[in-house]
C-alpha positions in Angstrom: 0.0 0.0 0.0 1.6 3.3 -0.9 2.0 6.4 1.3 -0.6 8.2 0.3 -3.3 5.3 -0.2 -2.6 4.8 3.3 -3.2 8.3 4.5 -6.6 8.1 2.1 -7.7 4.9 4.5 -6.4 6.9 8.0 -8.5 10.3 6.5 -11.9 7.7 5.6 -11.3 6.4 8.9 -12.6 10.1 10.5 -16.0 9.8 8.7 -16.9 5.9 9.8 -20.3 4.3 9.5 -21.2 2.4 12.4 -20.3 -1.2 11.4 -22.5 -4.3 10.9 -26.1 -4.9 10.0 -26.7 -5.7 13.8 -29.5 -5.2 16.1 -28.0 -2.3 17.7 -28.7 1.4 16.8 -26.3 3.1 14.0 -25.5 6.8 14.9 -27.1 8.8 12.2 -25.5 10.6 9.9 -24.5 14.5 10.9 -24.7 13.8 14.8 -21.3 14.4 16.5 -20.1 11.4 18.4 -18.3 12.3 21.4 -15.3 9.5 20.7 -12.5 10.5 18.4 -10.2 8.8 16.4 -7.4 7.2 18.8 -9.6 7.4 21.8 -9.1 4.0 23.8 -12.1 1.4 23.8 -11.2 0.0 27.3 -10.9 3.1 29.8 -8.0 3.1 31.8 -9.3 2.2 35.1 -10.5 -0.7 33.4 -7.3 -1.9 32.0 -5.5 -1.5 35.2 -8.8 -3.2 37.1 -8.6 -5.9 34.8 -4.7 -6.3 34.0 -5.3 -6.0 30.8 -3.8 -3.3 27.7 -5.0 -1.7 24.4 -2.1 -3.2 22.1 -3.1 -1.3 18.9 -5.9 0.4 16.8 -6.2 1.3 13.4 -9.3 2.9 11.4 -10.3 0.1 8.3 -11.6 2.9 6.1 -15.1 2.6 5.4 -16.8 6.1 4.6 -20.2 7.0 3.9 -19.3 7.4 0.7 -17.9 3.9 0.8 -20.2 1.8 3.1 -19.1 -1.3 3.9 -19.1 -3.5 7.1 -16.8 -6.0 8.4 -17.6 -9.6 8.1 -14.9 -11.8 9.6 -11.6 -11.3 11.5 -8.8 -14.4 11.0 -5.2 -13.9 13.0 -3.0 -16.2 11.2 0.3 -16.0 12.1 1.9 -12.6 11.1 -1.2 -10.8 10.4 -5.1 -10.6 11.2 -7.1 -11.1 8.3 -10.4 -9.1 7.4 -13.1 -9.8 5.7 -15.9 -7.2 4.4 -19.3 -7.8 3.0 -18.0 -6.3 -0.4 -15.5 -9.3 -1.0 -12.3 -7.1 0.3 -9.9 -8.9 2.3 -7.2 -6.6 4.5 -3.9 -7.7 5.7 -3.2 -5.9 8.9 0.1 -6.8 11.2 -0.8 -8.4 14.3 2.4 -7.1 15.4 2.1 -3.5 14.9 -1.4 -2.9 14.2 -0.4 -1.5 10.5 -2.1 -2.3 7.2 -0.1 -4.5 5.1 -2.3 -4.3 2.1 -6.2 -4.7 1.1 -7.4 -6.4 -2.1 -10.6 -7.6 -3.4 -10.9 -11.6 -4.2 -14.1 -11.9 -3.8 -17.6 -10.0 -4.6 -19.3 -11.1 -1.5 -17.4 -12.5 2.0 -20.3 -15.3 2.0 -17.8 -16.3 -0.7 -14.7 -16.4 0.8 -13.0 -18.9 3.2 -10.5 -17.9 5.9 -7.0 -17.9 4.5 -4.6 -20.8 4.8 -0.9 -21.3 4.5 0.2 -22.7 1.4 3.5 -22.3 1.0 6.6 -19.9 1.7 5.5 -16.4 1.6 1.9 -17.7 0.1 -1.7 -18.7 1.2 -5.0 -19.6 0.0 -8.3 -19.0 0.2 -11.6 -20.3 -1.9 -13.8 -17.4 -3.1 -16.3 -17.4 -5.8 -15.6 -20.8 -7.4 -12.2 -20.8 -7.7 -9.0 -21.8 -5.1 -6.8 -18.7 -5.0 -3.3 -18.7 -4.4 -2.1 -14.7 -3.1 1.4 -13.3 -1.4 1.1 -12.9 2.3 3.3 -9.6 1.1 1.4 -8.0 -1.3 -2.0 -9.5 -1.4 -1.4 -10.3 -5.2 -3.4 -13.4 -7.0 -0.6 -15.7 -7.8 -2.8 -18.2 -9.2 -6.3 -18.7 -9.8 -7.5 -22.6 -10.0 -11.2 -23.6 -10.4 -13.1 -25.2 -7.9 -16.5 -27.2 -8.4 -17.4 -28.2 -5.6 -19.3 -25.4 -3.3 -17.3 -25.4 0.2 -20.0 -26.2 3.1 -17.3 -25.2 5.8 -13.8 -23.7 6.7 -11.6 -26.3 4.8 -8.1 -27.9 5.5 -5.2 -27.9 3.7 -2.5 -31.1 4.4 0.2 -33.0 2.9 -1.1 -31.5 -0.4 -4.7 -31.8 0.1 -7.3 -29.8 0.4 -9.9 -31.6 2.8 -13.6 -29.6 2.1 -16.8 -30.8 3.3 -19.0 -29.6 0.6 -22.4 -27.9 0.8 -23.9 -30.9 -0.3 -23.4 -34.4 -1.1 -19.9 -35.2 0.0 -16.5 -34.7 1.9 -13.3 -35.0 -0.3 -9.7 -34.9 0.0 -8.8 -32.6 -3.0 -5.3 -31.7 -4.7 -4.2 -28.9 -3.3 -2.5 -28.1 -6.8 -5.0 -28.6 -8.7 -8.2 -28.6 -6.8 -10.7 -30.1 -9.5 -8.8 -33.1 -9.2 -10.4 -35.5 -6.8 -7.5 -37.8 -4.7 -10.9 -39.3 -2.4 -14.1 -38.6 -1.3 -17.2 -39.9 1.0 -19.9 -39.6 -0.3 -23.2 -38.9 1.8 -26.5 -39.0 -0.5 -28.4 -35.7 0.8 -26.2 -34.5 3.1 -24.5 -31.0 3.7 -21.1 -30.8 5.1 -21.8 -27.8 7.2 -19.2 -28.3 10.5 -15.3 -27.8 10.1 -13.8 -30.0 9.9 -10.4 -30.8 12.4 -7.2 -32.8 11.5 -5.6 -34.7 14.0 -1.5 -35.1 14.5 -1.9 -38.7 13.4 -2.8 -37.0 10.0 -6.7 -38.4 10.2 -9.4 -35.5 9.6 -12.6 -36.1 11.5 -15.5 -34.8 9.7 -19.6 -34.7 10.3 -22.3 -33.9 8.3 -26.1 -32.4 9.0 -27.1 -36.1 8.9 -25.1 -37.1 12.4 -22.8 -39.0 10.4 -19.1 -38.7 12.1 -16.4 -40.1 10.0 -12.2 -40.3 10.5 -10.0 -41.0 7.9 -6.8 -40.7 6.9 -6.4 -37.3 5.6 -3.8 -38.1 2.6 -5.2 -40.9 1.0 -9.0 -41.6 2.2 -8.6 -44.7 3.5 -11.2 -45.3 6.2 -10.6 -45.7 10.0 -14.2 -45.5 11.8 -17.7 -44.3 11.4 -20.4 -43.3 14.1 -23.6 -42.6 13.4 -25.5 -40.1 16.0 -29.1 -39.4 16.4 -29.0 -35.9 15.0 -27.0 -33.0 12.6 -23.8 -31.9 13.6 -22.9 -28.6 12.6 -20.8 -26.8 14.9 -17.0 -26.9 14.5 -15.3 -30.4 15.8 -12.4 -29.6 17.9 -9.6 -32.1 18.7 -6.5 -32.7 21.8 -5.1 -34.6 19.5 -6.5 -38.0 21.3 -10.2 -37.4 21.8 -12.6 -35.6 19.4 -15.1 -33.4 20.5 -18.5 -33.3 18.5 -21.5 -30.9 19.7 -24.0 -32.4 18.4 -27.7 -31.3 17.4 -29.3 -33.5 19.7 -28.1 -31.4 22.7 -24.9 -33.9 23.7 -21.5 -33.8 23.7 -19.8 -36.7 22.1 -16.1 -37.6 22.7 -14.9 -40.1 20.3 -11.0 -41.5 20.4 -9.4 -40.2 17.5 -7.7 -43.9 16.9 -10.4 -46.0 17.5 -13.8 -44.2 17.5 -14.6 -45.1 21.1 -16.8 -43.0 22.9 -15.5 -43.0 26.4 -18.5 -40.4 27.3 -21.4 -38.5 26.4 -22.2 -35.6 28.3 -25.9 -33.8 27.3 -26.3 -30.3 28.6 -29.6 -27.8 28.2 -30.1 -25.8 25.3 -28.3 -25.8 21.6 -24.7 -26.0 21.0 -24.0 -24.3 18.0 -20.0 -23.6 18.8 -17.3 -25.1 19.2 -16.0 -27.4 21.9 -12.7 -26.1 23.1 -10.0 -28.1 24.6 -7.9 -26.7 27.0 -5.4 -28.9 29.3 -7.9 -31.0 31.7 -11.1 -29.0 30.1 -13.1 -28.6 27.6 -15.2 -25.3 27.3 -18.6 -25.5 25.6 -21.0 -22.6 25.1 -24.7 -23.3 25.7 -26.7 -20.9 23.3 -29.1 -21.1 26.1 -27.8 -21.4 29.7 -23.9 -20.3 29.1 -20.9 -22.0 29.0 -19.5 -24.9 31.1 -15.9 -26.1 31.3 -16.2 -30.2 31.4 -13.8 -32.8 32.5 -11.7 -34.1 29.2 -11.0 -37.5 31.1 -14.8 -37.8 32.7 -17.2 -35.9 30.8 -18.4 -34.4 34.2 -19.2 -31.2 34.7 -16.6 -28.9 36.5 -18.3 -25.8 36.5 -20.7 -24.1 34.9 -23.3 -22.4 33.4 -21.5 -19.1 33.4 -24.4 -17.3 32.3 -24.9 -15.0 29.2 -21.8 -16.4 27.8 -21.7 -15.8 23.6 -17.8 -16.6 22.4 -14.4 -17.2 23.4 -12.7 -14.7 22.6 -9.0 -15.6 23.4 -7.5 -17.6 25.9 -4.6 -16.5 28.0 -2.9 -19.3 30.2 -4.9 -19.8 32.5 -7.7 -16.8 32.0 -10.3 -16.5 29.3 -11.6 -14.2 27.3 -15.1 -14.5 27.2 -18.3 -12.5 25.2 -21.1 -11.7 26.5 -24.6 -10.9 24.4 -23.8 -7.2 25.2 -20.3 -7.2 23.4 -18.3 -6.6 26.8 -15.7 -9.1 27.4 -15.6 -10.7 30.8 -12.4 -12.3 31.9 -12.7 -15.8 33.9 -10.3 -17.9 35.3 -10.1 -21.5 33.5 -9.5 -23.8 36.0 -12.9 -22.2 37.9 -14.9 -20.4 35.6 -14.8 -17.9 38.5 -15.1 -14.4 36.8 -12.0 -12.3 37.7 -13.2 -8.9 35.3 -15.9 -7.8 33.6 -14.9 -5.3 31.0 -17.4 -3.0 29.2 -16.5 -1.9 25.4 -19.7 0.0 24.7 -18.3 0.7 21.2 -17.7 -3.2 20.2 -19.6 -4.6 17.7 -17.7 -7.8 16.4 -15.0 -9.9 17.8 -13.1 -12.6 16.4 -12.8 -16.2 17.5 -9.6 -16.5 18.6 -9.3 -19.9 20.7 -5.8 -20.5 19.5 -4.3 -17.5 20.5 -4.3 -14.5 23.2 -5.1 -11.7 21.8 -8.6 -10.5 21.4 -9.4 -8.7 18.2 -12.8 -6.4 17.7 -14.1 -4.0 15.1 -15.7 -1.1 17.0 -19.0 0.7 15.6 -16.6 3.3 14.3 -14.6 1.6 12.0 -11.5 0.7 14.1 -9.7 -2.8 14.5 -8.3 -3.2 18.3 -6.3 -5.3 20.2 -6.5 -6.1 23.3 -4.4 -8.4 25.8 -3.5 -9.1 28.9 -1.0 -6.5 30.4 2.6 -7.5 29.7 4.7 -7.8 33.2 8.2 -5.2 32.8 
């Protein structure tokens, strides 16, 4: 991004809409907002309540001549991905909090998956039909390859495949080379392949689809390993410690499975939907509830440790051993793992969309003017 281009998105970033189609009010247009461009999202008392610091911020650019509104947020190594319902995708340093670059690969973000890496100084991501190949430096196309089959769910790219559950009728293992070129698939008459997918380090991927079929095989060449068959859909994201798999599961249970042998050592069934993932964390796994909260659960009994913690939306980020949670107001409320005891709750009246970080410690959020934040846990001098 040049100089000036830069200072174009930093001037845009003065006149923000409010961000996402959500059920909260917008601010209309001509009324004087009493925050200002650099003005913290997390007060200071807060921070130093909490223990927690404002890493970075930086205005994405959308204008009212330019509406636009964010639609995902991906960290990925070096850089936090963005998303926006136009089809633009923004590299921005998760380091520094600086754009990298911004290009447009898609004409809608329904069509676009979250980037992957592909090689050295490359990754990919599957947008309007077509597998696409761009520099992590520039945000160039590299190489454009088509793609028939419609992806259901965030895919998986190993040992030069590209495992995709597709939106209907199947799961295959495609070349990651040449992605019309099927290496294996399983089949499923009538079935949509809806819940990501998760590859194991024994190099099985263990996949569902909306007809409670679970399946594990070996991610490179197909061949099978086991099959359950549940009593409803699965389409929340499996989750994996690398010896059980975790499957939330339609009919209101949890369903660990042994990731050699398909076992089920334990079912645990909790009140109300369970639409997200099952995270894994040391002795725990953390499931939200869309109707009671979330509950961290024995990996080795299934029991429950703790839990509901009530009005609890995402996971935000998990630091050691604190978590940053969501709430249905968009504050963040900081509990402590091992407990589920609440150690902060942290209000961000500006936040309008955070991104799901399990696998890291940083939270990221768009606020409702336009600016991408990070927040952490204070660093100790």
């Amino acid at each position: 991004m040049t100089k000036d281009r830069a200072m174009g998105v930093a001037v845009a970033g003065l006149v923000l809409l409010a961000l996402l189609g959500m059920s909260g009010a917008r601010p209309a247009l001509g009324v004087v907002h009493p925050w200002q461009l650099g003005a913290p999202v997390v007060s200071e008392a807060q921070c130093l309540q909490a223990g927690i610091q404002e890493r970075w911020q930086i205005p994405l650019g959308f204008s009212r001549r330019h509406p636009d509104a964010v639609a995902a947020i991906w960290p990925q190594g070096k850089a936090v991905y963005v998303a926006t319902r136009r089809g633009f995708l923004i590299s921005v340093s998760a380091r520094a909090g600086t754009i990298n670059w911004d290009a447009k690969p898609a004409h809608l973000s329904q069509t676009m998956s979250r980037p992957m890496p592909y090689a050295k100084g490359q990754i990919m991501i599957l947008a309007n039909g077509y597998a696409k190949i761009l520099s992590v430096a520039t945000g160039r196309v590299l190489k454009s390859m088509s793609l028939r089959k419609a992806p259901g769910a965030r895919p998986i790219l190993f040992n030069g495949r590209l495992l995709l559950g597709a939106s209907y009728g199947g799961f295959y293992g495609l070349s990651s080379s040449f992605p019309d070129t099927i290496r294996w698939a399983q089949y499923s008459r009538n079935d949509s392949f809806v819940s990501d997918p998760v590859l194991a380090k024994n190099g099985s991927v263990t996949f569902a689809g909306t007809r409670g079929y679970v399946w594990n095989k070996d991610a490179t060449d197909g061949t099978g390993t086991w099959k359950r068959i549940l009593s409803a859909a699965v389409t929340a994201p499996l989750s994996t410690n690398n010896k059980l798999v975790f499957v939330p599961c339609h009919n209101d249970n949890l369903y660990a499975f042994n990731v050699a042998n398909g076992r089920c050592p334990w079912i645990l069934h909790l009140p109300g939907q369970l639409n997200s993932q099952a995270v894994p964390v040391g002795k725990l796994v953390l499931i939200i509830s869309s109707t009671t909260g979330l509950y961290g659960i024995s990996v080795a009994t299934g029991l429950k440790v703790w839990g509901p913690v009530r009005d609890i939306k995402k996971i935000a980020a998990i630091a050691g051993d604190r978590l940053f949670a969501v709430d249905s107001h968009h504050n963040l409320r900081l509990l402590r793992i091992g407990t589920g005891r609440e150690l902060a709750h942290i209000q961000i009246p500006d936040a309008a969309f955070y991104a799901d970080n399990s696998a890291g410690s940083v939270v990221y959020l768009v606020t409702t003017h336009g600016q991408l934040v990070a927040v952490a846990l204070r660093r100790s001098e």
